[in-house]
Coordinates of C-alpha atoms and ligand atoms in Angstrom, one line a residue:
Chain A
X97 CA 0.0 0.0 0.0
X98 CA 1.3 3.4 -1.0
X99 CA -0.4 6.6 -0.1
X100 CA 0.2 9.6 -2.4
X101 CA -1.1 13.1 -2.7
X102 CA -2.6 13.2 -6.2
X103 CA -2.9 16.9 -6.4
X104 CA -3.2 20.0 -4.1
X105 CA -5.3 23.0 -4.6
X106 CA -4.8 26.1 -2.5
X107 CA -7.8 28.0 -1.2
X108 CA -8.3 31.4 0.4
X109 CA -8.3 31.1 4.2
X110 CA -8.5 27.3 4.3
X111 CA -5.8 24.7 4.2
X112 CA -4.8 23.4 0.8
X113 CA -7.2 20.8 -0.6
X114 CA -5.0 17.7 -0.9
X115 CA -6.6 14.8 -2.7
X116 CA -5.1 11.6 -1.6
X117 CA -5.0 8.2 -3.3
X118 CA -3.9 4.8 -2.1
X119 CA -2.1 2.4 -4.5
X120 CA -2.0 -1.4 -4.3
X121 CA -0.3 -4.1 -6.2
X122 CA 2.0 -3.6 -9.2
X123 CA 2.9 0.1 -9.6
X124 CA 3.5 -0.5 -13.3
X125 CA -0.1 -1.6 -13.9
X126 CA -3.3 0.3 -14.0
X127 CA -6.0 -2.3 -13.7
X128 CA -8.6 -0.6 -11.6
X129 CA -9.3 2.9 -10.3
X130 CA -11.9 3.5 -7.6
X131 CA -13.4 6.8 -6.7
X132 CA -15.6 7.5 -3.6
X133 CA -17.0 10.9 -2.6
X134 CA -17.0 13.5 -5.4
X135 CA -19.8 15.4 -3.7
X136 CA -19.8 16.7 -0.1
X137 CA -22.7 14.5 1.1
X138 CA -21.3 11.2 -0.2
X139 CA -20.2 10.0 3.2
X140 CA -21.3 6.4 2.6
X141 CA -19.3 6.4 -0.6
X142 CA -16.2 7.5 1.2
X143 CA -16.8 4.9 3.9
X144 CA -17.0 2.1 1.4
X145 CA -13.6 3.2 0.0
X146 CA -12.1 3.2 3.5
X147 CA -13.3 -0.4 4.0
X148 CA -12.1 -1.3 0.5
X149 CA -8.6 0.1 1.4
X150 CA -8.5 -2.1 4.4
X151 CA -9.5 -5.2 2.4
X152 CA -7.0 -4.4 -0.4
X153 CA -4.2 -3.9 2.2
X154 CA -4.9 -7.3 3.7
X155 CA -5.0 -8.9 0.3
X156 CA -1.7 -7.3 -0.7
X157 CA -0.2 -8.4 2.6
X158 CA -1.3 -12.0 2.0
X159 CA 0.0 -12.0 -1.6
X160 CA -3.5 -12.4 -2.9
X161 CA -3.3 -9.7 -5.6
X162 CA -2.2 -11.0 -9.1
X163 CA 1.3 -9.9 -10.3
X164 CA -0.2 -7.8 -13.0
X165 CA -2.8 -6.1 -10.8
X166 CA -2.4 -2.4 -10.0
X167 CA -5.2 -0.5 -8.1
X168 CA -5.8 3.1 -7.1
X169 CA -8.5 4.1 -4.6
X170 CA -9.5 7.7 -4.0
X171 CA -11.9 7.8 -1.1
X172 CA -12.7 11.6 -1.2
X173 CA -11.9 14.2 -3.7
X174 CA -14.0 17.0 -2.2
X175 CA -13.4 17.4 1.6
X176 CA -13.6 21.2 0.7
X177 CA -17.4 20.8 0.5
X178 CA -17.8 17.8 2.9
X179 CA -16.3 19.7 5.8
X180 CA -18.8 22.5 5.5
X181 CA -21.8 20.3 4.8
X182 CA -22.4 21.2 1.2
X183 CA -23.1 18.8 -1.6
X184 CA -21.6 20.7 -4.5
X185 CA -18.3 22.7 -4.7
X186 CA -18.9 25.0 -1.8
X187 CA -17.4 28.2 -3.4
X188 CA -19.7 28.4 -6.4
X189 CA -22.2 25.4 -6.1
X190 CA -20.9 23.7 -9.2
X191 CA -21.0 19.9 -9.4
X192 CA -17.5 18.4 -10.1
X193 CA -19.3 15.5 -11.7
X194 CA -20.6 17.8 -14.4
X195 CA -17.1 19.0 -15.4
X196 CA -15.4 16.0 -16.9
X197 CA -13.1 15.4 -18.6
X198 CA -12.0 18.8 -17.1
X199 CA -9.9 21.6 -18.5
X200 CA -6.7 22.5 -16.8
X201 CA -6.8 26.2 -18.0
X202 CA -10.5 26.6 -17.1
X203 CA -12.6 27.4 -14.1
X204 CA -11.8 26.0 -10.6
X205 CA -14.0 22.9 -10.8
X206 CA -13.0 22.2 -14.4
X207 CA -9.4 22.2 -13.1
X208 CA -10.2 19.9 -10.2
X209 CA -12.0 17.5 -12.6
X210 CA -8.9 17.6 -14.9
X211 CA -6.7 16.7 -12.0
X212 CA -9.0 13.9 -10.9
X213 CA -9.4 12.6 -14.4
X214 CA -5.7 12.5 -15.1
X215 CA -5.1 10.6 -11.9
X216 CA -7.8 8.1 -12.7
X217 CA -7.2 7.7 -16.4
X218 CA -5.6 4.9 -18.3
X219 CA -7.0 2.0 -16.2
X220 CA -8.8 -1.0 -17.7
X221 CA -11.7 -0.6 -15.2
X222 CA -13.1 2.3 -13.3
X223 CA -15.5 2.2 -10.4
X224 CA -17.3 5.1 -8.9
X225 CA -19.4 4.8 -5.8
X226 CA -22.0 7.4 -6.3
X227 CA -25.3 8.8 -5.1
X228 CA -28.7 9.1 -6.6
X229 CA -30.0 12.6 -7.3
X230 CA -33.4 11.8 -5.7
X231 CA -33.8 11.3 -2.0
X232 CA -34.7 7.7 -1.6
X233 CA -33.6 4.1 -1.2
X234 CA -32.9 1.8 -4.1
X235 CA -31.8 -1.7 -4.7
X236 CA -28.0 -2.1 -5.1
X237 CA -26.9 -2.0 -8.7
X238 CA -24.3 -1.2 -11.2
X239 CA -25.0 1.6 -13.7
X240 CA -23.4 1.9 -17.0
X241 CA -23.6 4.7 -19.5
X242 CA -24.3 3.5 -23.0
X243 CA -21.6 5.1 -25.1
X244 CA -21.1 2.4 -27.7
X245 CA -17.8 1.5 -25.9
X246 CA -19.3 -0.3 -23.0
X247 CA -19.0 -4.0 -22.3
X248 CA -22.0 -4.3 -20.1
X249 CA -21.9 -8.1 -19.5
X250 CA -18.6 -7.6 -17.7
X251 CA -20.4 -5.8 -15.0
X252 CA -22.3 -8.9 -14.1
X253 CA -19.0 -10.0 -12.4
X254 CA -19.6 -7.6 -9.5
X255 CA -22.5 -9.9 -8.5
X256 CA -24.8 -7.1 -7.5
X257 CA -28.4 -8.0 -8.3
X258 CA -28.8 -5.6 -11.2
X259 CA -26.8 -4.0 -14.0
X260 CA -28.6 -1.1 -15.5
X261 CA -27.8 0.4 -18.9
X262 CA -28.6 4.1 -19.2
X263 CA -28.8 6.0 -22.5
X264 CA -27.0 9.3 -21.9
X265 CA -28.8 12.6 -22.0
X266 CA -26.8 15.6 -23.2
X267 CA -26.1 16.6 -19.6
X268 CA -24.6 13.2 -18.9
X269 CA -21.7 13.8 -21.3
X270 CA -19.8 15.7 -18.7
X271 CA -19.9 13.0 -16.0
X272 CA -16.9 10.9 -14.9
X273 CA -18.6 7.7 -15.9
X274 CA -19.2 8.9 -19.5
X275 CA -15.8 10.3 -20.0
X276 CA -14.0 7.3 -18.5
X277 CA -15.8 5.2 -21.1
X278 CA -15.0 7.5 -24.0
X279 CA -11.3 7.4 -22.9
X280 CA -11.0 3.6 -22.9
X281 CA -11.8 2.7 -19.3
X282 CA -14.8 0.3 -18.7
X283 CA -16.7 2.5 -16.2
X284 CA -19.1 1.4 -13.6
X285 CA -21.1 3.4 -11.1
X286 CA -22.0 1.3 -8.1
X287 CA -25.1 2.4 -6.2
X288 CA -25.7 1.0 -2.7
X289 CA -28.3 2.2 -0.3
X290 CA -27.2 5.1 2.0
X291 CA -25.6 8.4 1.1
X292 CA -25.3 10.8 3.9
X293 CA -25.2 8.3 6.7
X294 CA -23.3 5.0 7.0
X295 CA -24.9 1.7 6.2
X296 CA -22.4 -1.0 7.2
X297 CA -24.1 -3.9 5.5
X298 CA -24.5 -2.0 2.3
X299 CA -20.8 -1.1 2.5
X300 CA -19.8 -4.7 3.0
X301 CA -21.8 -5.6 0.0
X302 CA -20.1 -3.0 -2.1
X303 CA -16.6 -4.0 -1.0
X304 CA -17.4 -7.6 -1.6
X305 CA -18.7 -6.7 -5.1
X306 CA -15.3 -5.1 -6.0
X307 CA -13.4 -8.2 -4.5
X308 CA -15.6 -10.5 -6.6
X309 CA -15.0 -8.5 -9.7
X310 CA -11.2 -8.6 -9.1
X311 CA -11.3 -12.4 -8.7
X312 CA -13.5 -12.8 -11.8
X313 CA -11.0 -10.8 -13.9
X314 CA -8.0 -12.8 -12.6
X315 CA -6.7 -9.7 -10.7
X316 CA -6.9 -11.4 -7.3
X317 CA -6.7 -14.9 -5.9
X318 CA -9.2 -14.3 -3.1
X319 CA -12.4 -16.1 -4.0
X320 CA -15.7 -14.5 -2.9
X321 CA -18.9 -16.5 -2.5
X322 CA -21.3 -16.3 -5.4
X323 CA -24.2 -13.8 -5.0
X324 CA -27.5 -15.1 -3.6
X325 CA -29.3 -14.2 -6.8
X326 CA -28.2 -14.3 -10.4
X327 CA -27.4 -10.7 -11.5
X328 CA -29.5 -9.5 -14.4
X329 CA -28.9 -6.8 -17.0
X330 CA -31.7 -4.4 -17.9
X331 CA -32.3 -1.0 -19.4
X332 CA -33.3 1.9 -17.4
X333 CA -36.5 2.4 -19.5
X334 CA -37.7 -1.0 -18.1
X335 CA -38.4 0.6 -14.7
X336 CA -41.9 1.9 -14.1
X337 CA -42.1 5.2 -12.3
X338 CA -45.1 5.8 -10.1
X339 CA -45.6 9.5 -10.1
X340 CA -47.6 11.3 -7.5
X341 CA -50.5 13.6 -8.4
X342 CA -51.0 15.2 -5.0
X343 CA -48.4 16.7 -2.7
X344 CA -48.2 16.1 1.0
X345 CA -46.8 13.6 3.6
X346 CA -45.7 10.3 2.1
X347 CA -46.5 7.3 4.1
X348 CA -44.8 4.2 2.7
X349 CA -46.3 0.7 2.9
X350 CA -43.4 -1.0 1.2
X351 CA -39.6 -1.1 0.9
X352 CA -37.1 -1.7 -1.9
X353 CA -37.0 -5.4 -2.7
X354 CA -40.6 -6.0 -1.8
X355 CA -42.6 -8.0 -4.4
X356 CA -45.8 -6.3 -5.5
X357 CA -48.8 -7.1 -7.7
X358 CA -51.0 -4.8 -9.7
X359 CA -53.3 -2.8 -7.4
X360 CA -51.2 -3.3 -4.3
X361 CA -51.1 -0.1 -2.2
X362 CA -47.5 1.0 -2.0
X363 CA -48.1 4.2 0.0
X364 CA -50.4 7.0 0.7
X365 CA -50.2 10.8 0.5
X366 CA -51.7 12.5 3.4
X367 CA -52.9 16.1 3.6
X368 CA -50.2 17.3 5.9
X369 CA -52.3 19.3 8.3
X370 CA -55.4 17.1 8.6
X371 CA -54.1 13.6 7.9
X372 CA -56.8 13.0 5.2
X373 CA -55.8 10.6 2.5
X374 CA -55.3 12.6 -0.7
X375 CA -54.0 9.8 -2.9
X376 CA -53.3 6.1 -2.8
X377 CA -50.2 5.0 -4.7
X378 CA -50.9 1.6 -6.3
X379 CA -48.6 -0.7 -8.2
X380 CA -49.4 -0.7 -11.9
X381 CA -47.6 -4.0 -12.6
X382 CA -46.2 -7.0 -10.8
X383 CA -42.6 -6.9 -10.0
X384 CA -40.2 -5.7 -7.3
X385 CA -39.9 -2.3 -5.7
X386 CA -36.6 -0.8 -7.1
X387 CA -36.7 2.7 -5.6
X388 CA -38.7 4.2 -2.8
X389 CA -38.7 8.0 -2.1
X390 CA -37.4 8.5 1.4
X391 CA -38.2 12.1 2.3
X392 CA -41.4 12.6 4.3
X393 CA -42.6 15.5 2.2
X394 CA -43.4 14.9 -1.4
X395 CA -44.6 17.2 -4.2
X396 CA -46.9 16.4 -7.0
X397 CA -45.4 14.9 -10.1
X398 CA -42.5 13.2 -8.3
X399 CA -41.5 9.6 -8.5
X400 CA -42.7 8.0 -5.2
X401 CA -41.7 4.5 -6.3
X402 CA -40.0 2.8 -9.2
X403 CA -41.0 -0.8 -9.9
X404 CA -38.9 -3.3 -11.8
X405 CA -41.6 -5.4 -13.7
X406 CA -41.3 -9.2 -13.7
Chain B
X88 CA -53.9 38.6 -19.4
X89 CA -52.1 36.7 -16.7
X90 CA -52.1 33.0 -17.6
X91 CA -51.0 29.9 -15.8
X92 CA -48.5 27.9 -17.8
X93 CA -48.1 25.0 -15.4
X94 CA -49.2 24.2 -11.8
X95 CA -47.9 21.5 -9.6
X96 CA -48.8 20.9 -5.9
X97 CA -46.0 21.3 -3.4
X98 CA -46.0 19.3 -0.2
X99 CA -47.7 21.7 2.3
X100 CA -50.5 24.0 1.3
X101 CA -49.0 25.6 -1.7
X102 CA -48.8 25.1 -5.5
X103 CA -45.8 25.8 -7.7
X104 CA -47.2 28.0 -10.5
X105 CA -45.3 29.3 -13.5
X106 CA -47.1 32.3 -15.0
X107 CA -47.0 34.4 -18.1
X108 CA -48.5 37.7 -19.2
X109 CA -50.1 37.5 -22.6
X110 CA -50.4 40.9 -24.2
X111 CA -52.2 41.4 -27.5
X112 CA -53.6 38.6 -29.7
X113 CA -53.2 37.0 -33.0
X114 CA -50.5 37.7 -35.5
X115 CA -46.9 37.0 -34.8
X116 CA -45.8 35.9 -31.4
X117 CA -42.8 37.0 -29.4
X118 CA -41.8 35.2 -26.1
X119 CA -39.7 37.1 -23.6
X120 CA -38.4 34.7 -21.0
X121 CA -36.3 35.2 -17.9
X122 CA -35.8 34.0 -14.3
X123 CA -34.5 30.5 -15.2
X124 CA -31.6 31.1 -12.8
X125 CA -33.1 32.4 -9.6
X126 CA -30.1 34.6 -8.8
X127 CA -30.2 36.5 -12.2
X128 CA -32.5 39.5 -11.8
X129 CA -31.6 41.9 -14.7
X130 CA -34.5 40.4 -16.7
X131 CA -37.0 41.4 -14.0
X132 CA -36.6 45.0 -14.9
X133 CA -36.9 44.4 -18.6
X134 CA -40.0 42.2 -18.2
X135 CA -41.6 44.9 -16.1
X136 CA -40.8 47.8 -18.5
X137 CA -41.9 45.8 -21.5
X138 CA -45.3 44.8 -20.0
X139 CA -45.9 48.4 -18.9
X140 CA -44.9 49.9 -22.2
X141 CA -47.1 47.5 -24.2
X142 CA -50.1 48.0 -21.9
X143 CA -49.7 51.8 -22.2
X144 CA -49.6 51.7 -26.1
X145 CA -51.8 48.7 -27.1
X146 CA -52.7 50.5 -30.4
X147 CA -49.2 49.9 -31.8
X148 CA -49.0 46.2 -31.0
X149 CA -49.7 44.0 -34.0
X150 CA -49.3 40.5 -32.6
X151 CA -48.9 38.7 -29.3
X152 CA -46.2 39.1 -26.7
X153 CA -45.9 36.5 -24.0
X154 CA -43.8 37.6 -21.0
X155 CA -42.5 34.9 -18.6
X156 CA -40.8 36.8 -15.8
X157 CA -39.9 33.8 -13.6
X158 CA -39.4 30.4 -15.2
X159 CA -38.0 29.3 -11.8
X160 CA -40.3 31.0 -9.3
X161 CA -39.0 29.0 -6.3
X162 CA -35.5 30.0 -7.2
X163 CA -36.2 33.7 -7.7
X164 CA -38.2 33.9 -4.4
X165 CA -35.5 32.2 -2.4
X166 CA -32.3 33.7 -3.9
X167 CA -31.3 30.3 -5.3
X168 CA -29.8 29.8 -8.8
X169 CA -31.1 26.3 -9.3
X170 CA -34.5 24.8 -8.7
X171 CA -34.3 24.5 -4.9
X172 CA -36.5 21.4 -5.0
X173 CA -33.8 19.3 -6.5
X174 CA -30.7 21.6 -6.8
X175 CA -30.8 21.1 -10.5
X176 CA -29.8 23.8 -13.0
X177 CA -33.1 24.3 -14.8
X178 CA -31.3 25.2 -17.9
X179 CA -29.9 21.7 -18.1
X180 CA -33.3 20.0 -18.0
X181 CA -34.8 20.9 -21.4
X182 CA -36.6 19.6 -23.5
X183 CA -37.9 17.5 -20.6
X184 CA -40.5 14.9 -20.8
X185 CA -44.3 14.7 -20.2
X186 CA -44.0 11.7 -18.0
X187 CA -40.7 12.4 -16.3
X188 CA -40.4 13.6 -12.7
X189 CA -41.2 17.2 -11.7
X190 CA -38.2 19.0 -13.3
X191 CA -38.6 17.2 -16.6
X192 CA -42.4 17.8 -16.6
X193 CA -41.9 21.5 -16.0
X194 CA -39.3 21.7 -18.8
X195 CA -41.6 19.9 -21.2
X196 CA -44.6 22.0 -20.4
X197 CA -42.7 25.2 -20.8
X198 CA -41.3 24.2 -24.1
X199 CA -44.7 23.2 -25.3
X200 CA -46.1 26.6 -24.3
X201 CA -43.3 28.5 -26.2
X202 CA -42.8 26.4 -29.3
X203 CA -44.0 27.9 -32.5
X204 CA -43.3 31.5 -31.4
X205 CA -41.8 33.7 -34.2
X206 CA -39.0 34.7 -31.8
X207 CA -38.1 33.9 -28.3
X208 CA -35.7 36.0 -26.1
X209 CA -34.2 34.3 -23.1
X210 CA -32.7 36.9 -20.8
X211 CA -29.9 35.9 -18.4
X212 CA -27.7 38.0 -16.0
X213 CA -24.4 36.1 -15.9
X214 CA -24.1 35.0 -12.2
X215 CA -23.0 36.6 -9.0
X216 CA -19.3 36.3 -9.9
X217 CA -19.0 38.0 -13.3
X218 CA -20.3 41.3 -14.8
X219 CA -21.1 41.2 -18.5
X220 CA -21.9 44.0 -21.0
X221 CA -25.2 43.4 -22.7
X222 CA -24.7 40.7 -25.4
X223 CA -26.4 38.1 -27.5
X224 CA -24.9 34.6 -27.4
X225 CA -25.5 32.3 -30.3
X226 CA -24.5 28.7 -31.0
X227 CA -22.5 28.6 -34.2
X228 CA -24.9 26.1 -35.7
X229 CA -27.8 28.5 -35.5
X230 CA -25.8 31.7 -36.4
X231 CA -27.1 32.0 -39.9
X232 CA -30.7 32.2 -38.8
X233 CA -30.3 34.1 -35.6
X234 CA -27.6 36.8 -36.3
X235 CA -29.9 38.9 -38.5
X236 CA -32.5 39.0 -35.6
X237 CA -29.8 39.6 -33.0
X238 CA -28.6 42.6 -34.9
X239 CA -31.9 44.4 -34.1
X240 CA -31.5 43.9 -30.4
X241 CA -29.5 47.1 -29.7
X242 CA -26.8 45.2 -27.8
X243 CA -23.2 46.0 -28.6
X244 CA -21.9 42.5 -29.0
X245 CA -23.0 39.2 -30.6
X246 CA -20.8 36.2 -29.4
X247 CA -21.0 33.2 -31.7
X248 CA -19.8 30.4 -29.6
X249 CA -18.9 26.7 -30.4
X250 CA -21.4 24.0 -29.9
X251 CA -21.1 21.7 -26.9
X252 CA -23.2 18.6 -26.3
X253 CA -24.0 19.6 -22.7
X254 CA -25.6 22.8 -23.9
X255 CA -28.2 20.7 -25.8
X256 CA -30.1 20.7 -22.5
X257 CA -30.7 24.4 -22.5
X258 CA -34.0 26.1 -23.3
X259 CA -32.5 28.0 -26.2
X260 CA -31.0 24.9 -27.8
X261 CA -34.2 22.9 -27.4
X262 CA -36.4 25.7 -28.9
X263 CA -34.0 26.3 -31.8
X264 CA -34.0 22.6 -32.5
X265 CA -37.8 22.8 -32.7
X266 CA -37.6 25.6 -35.2
X267 CA -38.4 28.3 -32.8
X268 CA -35.7 31.0 -33.2
X269 CA -34.4 31.7 -29.7
X270 CA -31.9 34.4 -28.7
X271 CA -30.0 34.2 -25.4
X272 CA -29.2 37.6 -23.9
X273 CA -26.5 37.9 -21.1
X274 CA -26.1 41.1 -19.3
X275 CA -25.1 42.7 -16.0
X276 CA -24.5 40.6 -12.9
X277 CA -26.3 38.3 -10.6
X278 CA -28.5 39.6 -7.7
X279 CA -28.5 43.1 -9.1
X280 CA -30.4 45.3 -11.5
X281 CA -28.5 47.5 -14.0
X282 CA -31.1 50.0 -15.2
X283 CA -29.2 51.3 -18.2
X284 CA -28.8 47.8 -19.6
X285 CA -32.4 47.1 -19.1
X286 CA -33.4 50.3 -20.9
X287 CA -31.0 49.5 -23.7
X288 CA -32.5 46.0 -24.2
X289 CA -36.1 47.3 -24.1
X290 CA -35.2 49.6 -27.0
X291 CA -33.8 46.5 -28.7
X292 CA -36.9 44.4 -28.1
X293 CA -39.1 47.1 -29.6
X294 CA -36.8 47.5 -32.5
X295 CA -36.9 43.7 -33.1
X296 CA -40.7 43.8 -32.9
X297 CA -40.8 46.6 -35.4
X298 CA -38.6 44.6 -37.7
X299 CA -41.0 41.6 -37.4
X300 CA -44.0 43.8 -38.1
X301 CA -45.3 43.5 -34.6
X302 CA -44.9 47.1 -33.5
X303 CA -45.9 50.0 -35.8
X304 CA -44.8 53.0 -33.7
X305 CA -41.4 54.6 -34.7
X306 CA -38.5 53.1 -32.8
X307 CA -35.1 54.4 -32.0
X308 CA -32.3 53.5 -34.3
X309 CA -30.0 50.7 -33.0
X310 CA -26.2 50.7 -33.3
X311 CA -24.7 47.9 -35.3
X312 CA -23.1 45.3 -33.0
X313 CA -19.7 43.7 -33.2
X314 CA -20.3 40.1 -34.3
X315 CA -17.5 37.8 -33.1
X316 CA -16.6 34.2 -32.8
X317 CA -14.7 32.3 -30.0
X318 CA -11.4 33.0 -31.8
X319 CA -11.6 36.7 -30.9
X320 CA -12.2 36.2 -27.2
X321 CA -9.3 36.0 -24.7
X322 CA -9.8 34.6 -21.2
X323 CA -8.0 35.6 -18.0
X324 CA -8.2 33.3 -15.1
X325 CA -6.6 33.6 -11.6
X326 CA -3.9 31.2 -10.9
X327 CA -3.7 32.0 -7.1
X328 CA -6.4 32.1 -4.5
X329 CA -7.1 35.3 -2.6
X330 CA -9.1 38.5 -3.0
X331 CA -9.3 40.1 -6.4
X332 CA -9.0 43.9 -6.6
X333 CA -9.6 45.2 -10.1
X334 CA -7.5 48.1 -11.5
X335 CA -9.7 48.7 -14.6
X336 CA -13.4 49.5 -15.1
X337 CA -15.8 47.1 -16.7
X338 CA -16.6 47.7 -20.4
X339 CA -13.4 49.7 -20.9
X340 CA -11.0 49.3 -23.8
X341 CA -7.8 47.7 -22.6
X342 CA -4.3 47.4 -24.0
X343 CA -2.2 44.2 -24.2
X344 CA 0.2 44.2 -21.2
X345 CA -2.0 46.5 -19.1
X346 CA -2.7 45.5 -15.5
X347 CA -6.2 44.3 -15.0
X348 CA -6.0 43.8 -11.3
X349 CA -4.3 42.0 -8.4
X350 CA -5.1 39.0 -6.3
X351 CA -4.1 40.0 -2.8
X352 CA -3.7 38.3 0.6
X353 CA -5.2 40.5 3.3
X354 CA -3.6 38.3 6.0
X355 CA 0.0 39.0 5.0
X356 CA -0.4 42.2 3.0
X357 CA 1.2 40.5 0.0
X358 CA 0.2 40.7 -3.6
X359 CA -0.2 37.0 -4.8
X360 CA -0.6 37.7 -8.4
X361 CA -0.8 40.6 -10.9
X362 CA -3.2 39.9 -13.8
X363 CA -2.0 41.2 -17.1
X364 CA -4.2 41.8 -20.1
X365 CA -3.3 39.3 -22.9
X366 CA -4.7 41.3 -25.8
X367 CA -6.0 44.7 -26.7
X368 CA -9.8 45.1 -27.0
X369 CA -13.1 45.5 -25.1
X370 CA -13.2 44.2 -21.6
X371 CA -16.7 42.7 -21.9
X372 CA -16.5 40.4 -18.8
X373 CA -15.0 41.4 -15.5
X374 CA -14.9 39.6 -12.1
X375 CA -17.4 41.2 -9.7
X376 CA -17.1 38.8 -6.7
X377 CA -13.8 39.4 -4.9
X378 CA -13.0 35.9 -3.5
X379 CA -11.1 33.9 -6.1
X380 CA -9.6 30.5 -6.4
X381 CA -7.1 29.0 -8.8
X382 CA -9.0 29.0 -12.1
X383 CA -11.6 31.7 -11.2
X384 CA -12.5 33.7 -14.3
X385 CA -11.3 37.3 -14.0
X386 CA -11.9 38.8 -17.4
X387 CA -12.8 38.2 -21.0
X388 CA -11.5 40.5 -23.7
X389 CA -13.0 40.9 -27.2
X390 CA -10.5 41.5 -29.9
X391 CA -8.0 38.8 -28.7
X392 CA -6.9 37.3 -32.0
X393 CA -7.9 40.1 -34.3
Ligands
ZN296 ZN1 -28.6 32.3 -16.5

């Protein structure tokens, strides 16, 4: 294990922002790069990386990494925002994950993205632990941007229950995942449950997924038990969104993973001051709850649930 | 007539309503749009002046003017640039979708309301960091169609910029792609009103309406703008963090080698960096917000590679 400062950015009145990376295995090889928190609220994503660093250190110690395996883990690239409780770059509220591949002569967050990208570039595989933009819980999955360069079946080797292919919108073309893919790295975004608070079992699942992937690719000799369910590959469009009509208090009657049949009541929206039921949210197909909105308050026209049809 | 473009219930005893003021009827239609970014307020003055002027002189209006003063009402009312419900930049959500979640639904409904207009003007006010001279920004792919319209707008500068995939999610790109000519105006600075700029643009809007045959009263002559592409624009970015103190005035003509300002350190009393003008020309963008980081944009000069 070798710790290195990947880059430093000076800030007015605060200590320099030093982004640290941890290298494992063969320093000549760039097999896998892993990024944790890019946004200031991605505490779980940082925690997963910390646990992955412990696991990789043990594997390296035990000689379980293959000779041609070289790994870089960057648990947090944005303590500048995390330390002040902000999600985006705290000076101008821009999202570093909308600045890739970066520009080293550009604005501050374009420069940060350029530094991060050059540190992470050139690996065969890239993993980003990331967070969903809606408040809610979802089933663990790997997300892949469809760029034409992706090899989606390879993602099944993580052994997470689902691999989801997403067709990029124009605004996705500046994410790390998209640009990694364009620049010859097979890029995977791994979504596990929590974001701003730590979920240990979800973190174990994420670390295990990376270990399983390394083993499947011949990059490590540490075998990981097969997943309980066979992973499946699907397109994002396959998910059914259940949109609300009313706004109010959301009372959930189900959780991600639950099986549902058409007509099942998944939740109710209550008038927030009287408790009267304004709307019942019913399943429109049989399948599994994939996403459940977490916040107590919900507006009209928001996705309260997403169902993965059978 | 005040019309409701879209209404969505919020969680507790309130609806989100995006409104427009429709003035006149029939004939050609002009949309004047602003308030997409909740911290950009220069367009508020323009919307107010225009509505007032048209109401006072209805006999000269030959067509329909739709004024949308706040595309992002929650942002304008809470001093928030993005839509505070989801922290998304609204100008990255177009063209949206009828069955998407709230932000996509709003974007879709707005586009559907504006599409088919003869011209749309989308007024922005930079951000809180940079001050801009009044200008029209046009994607190079739409220049042929839009530049003749932009020349009527009474703004000194038309910047024809390169296309970028990420900008395909803007209101202007989406409307232009749907054959609705849309001009983006940038002027002034975030969280402030610059009355002179607003008056200048109002003259331009009336002149454009006159050109389109929508306004039959005499209009003031407009000065021909400088039309320029990316190649003529030079950028100056800070390379040190600190406090930026300008030594030039915004909108001045500057000389290559001239000092534009300094980045200073109030703790030590040192000068961290002196910023030198890379080219002679018009200083059309100047940093307004003093705190800077490595990379913070300080200035843009028109005339760079001329
Ligand atoms: Zn704007």
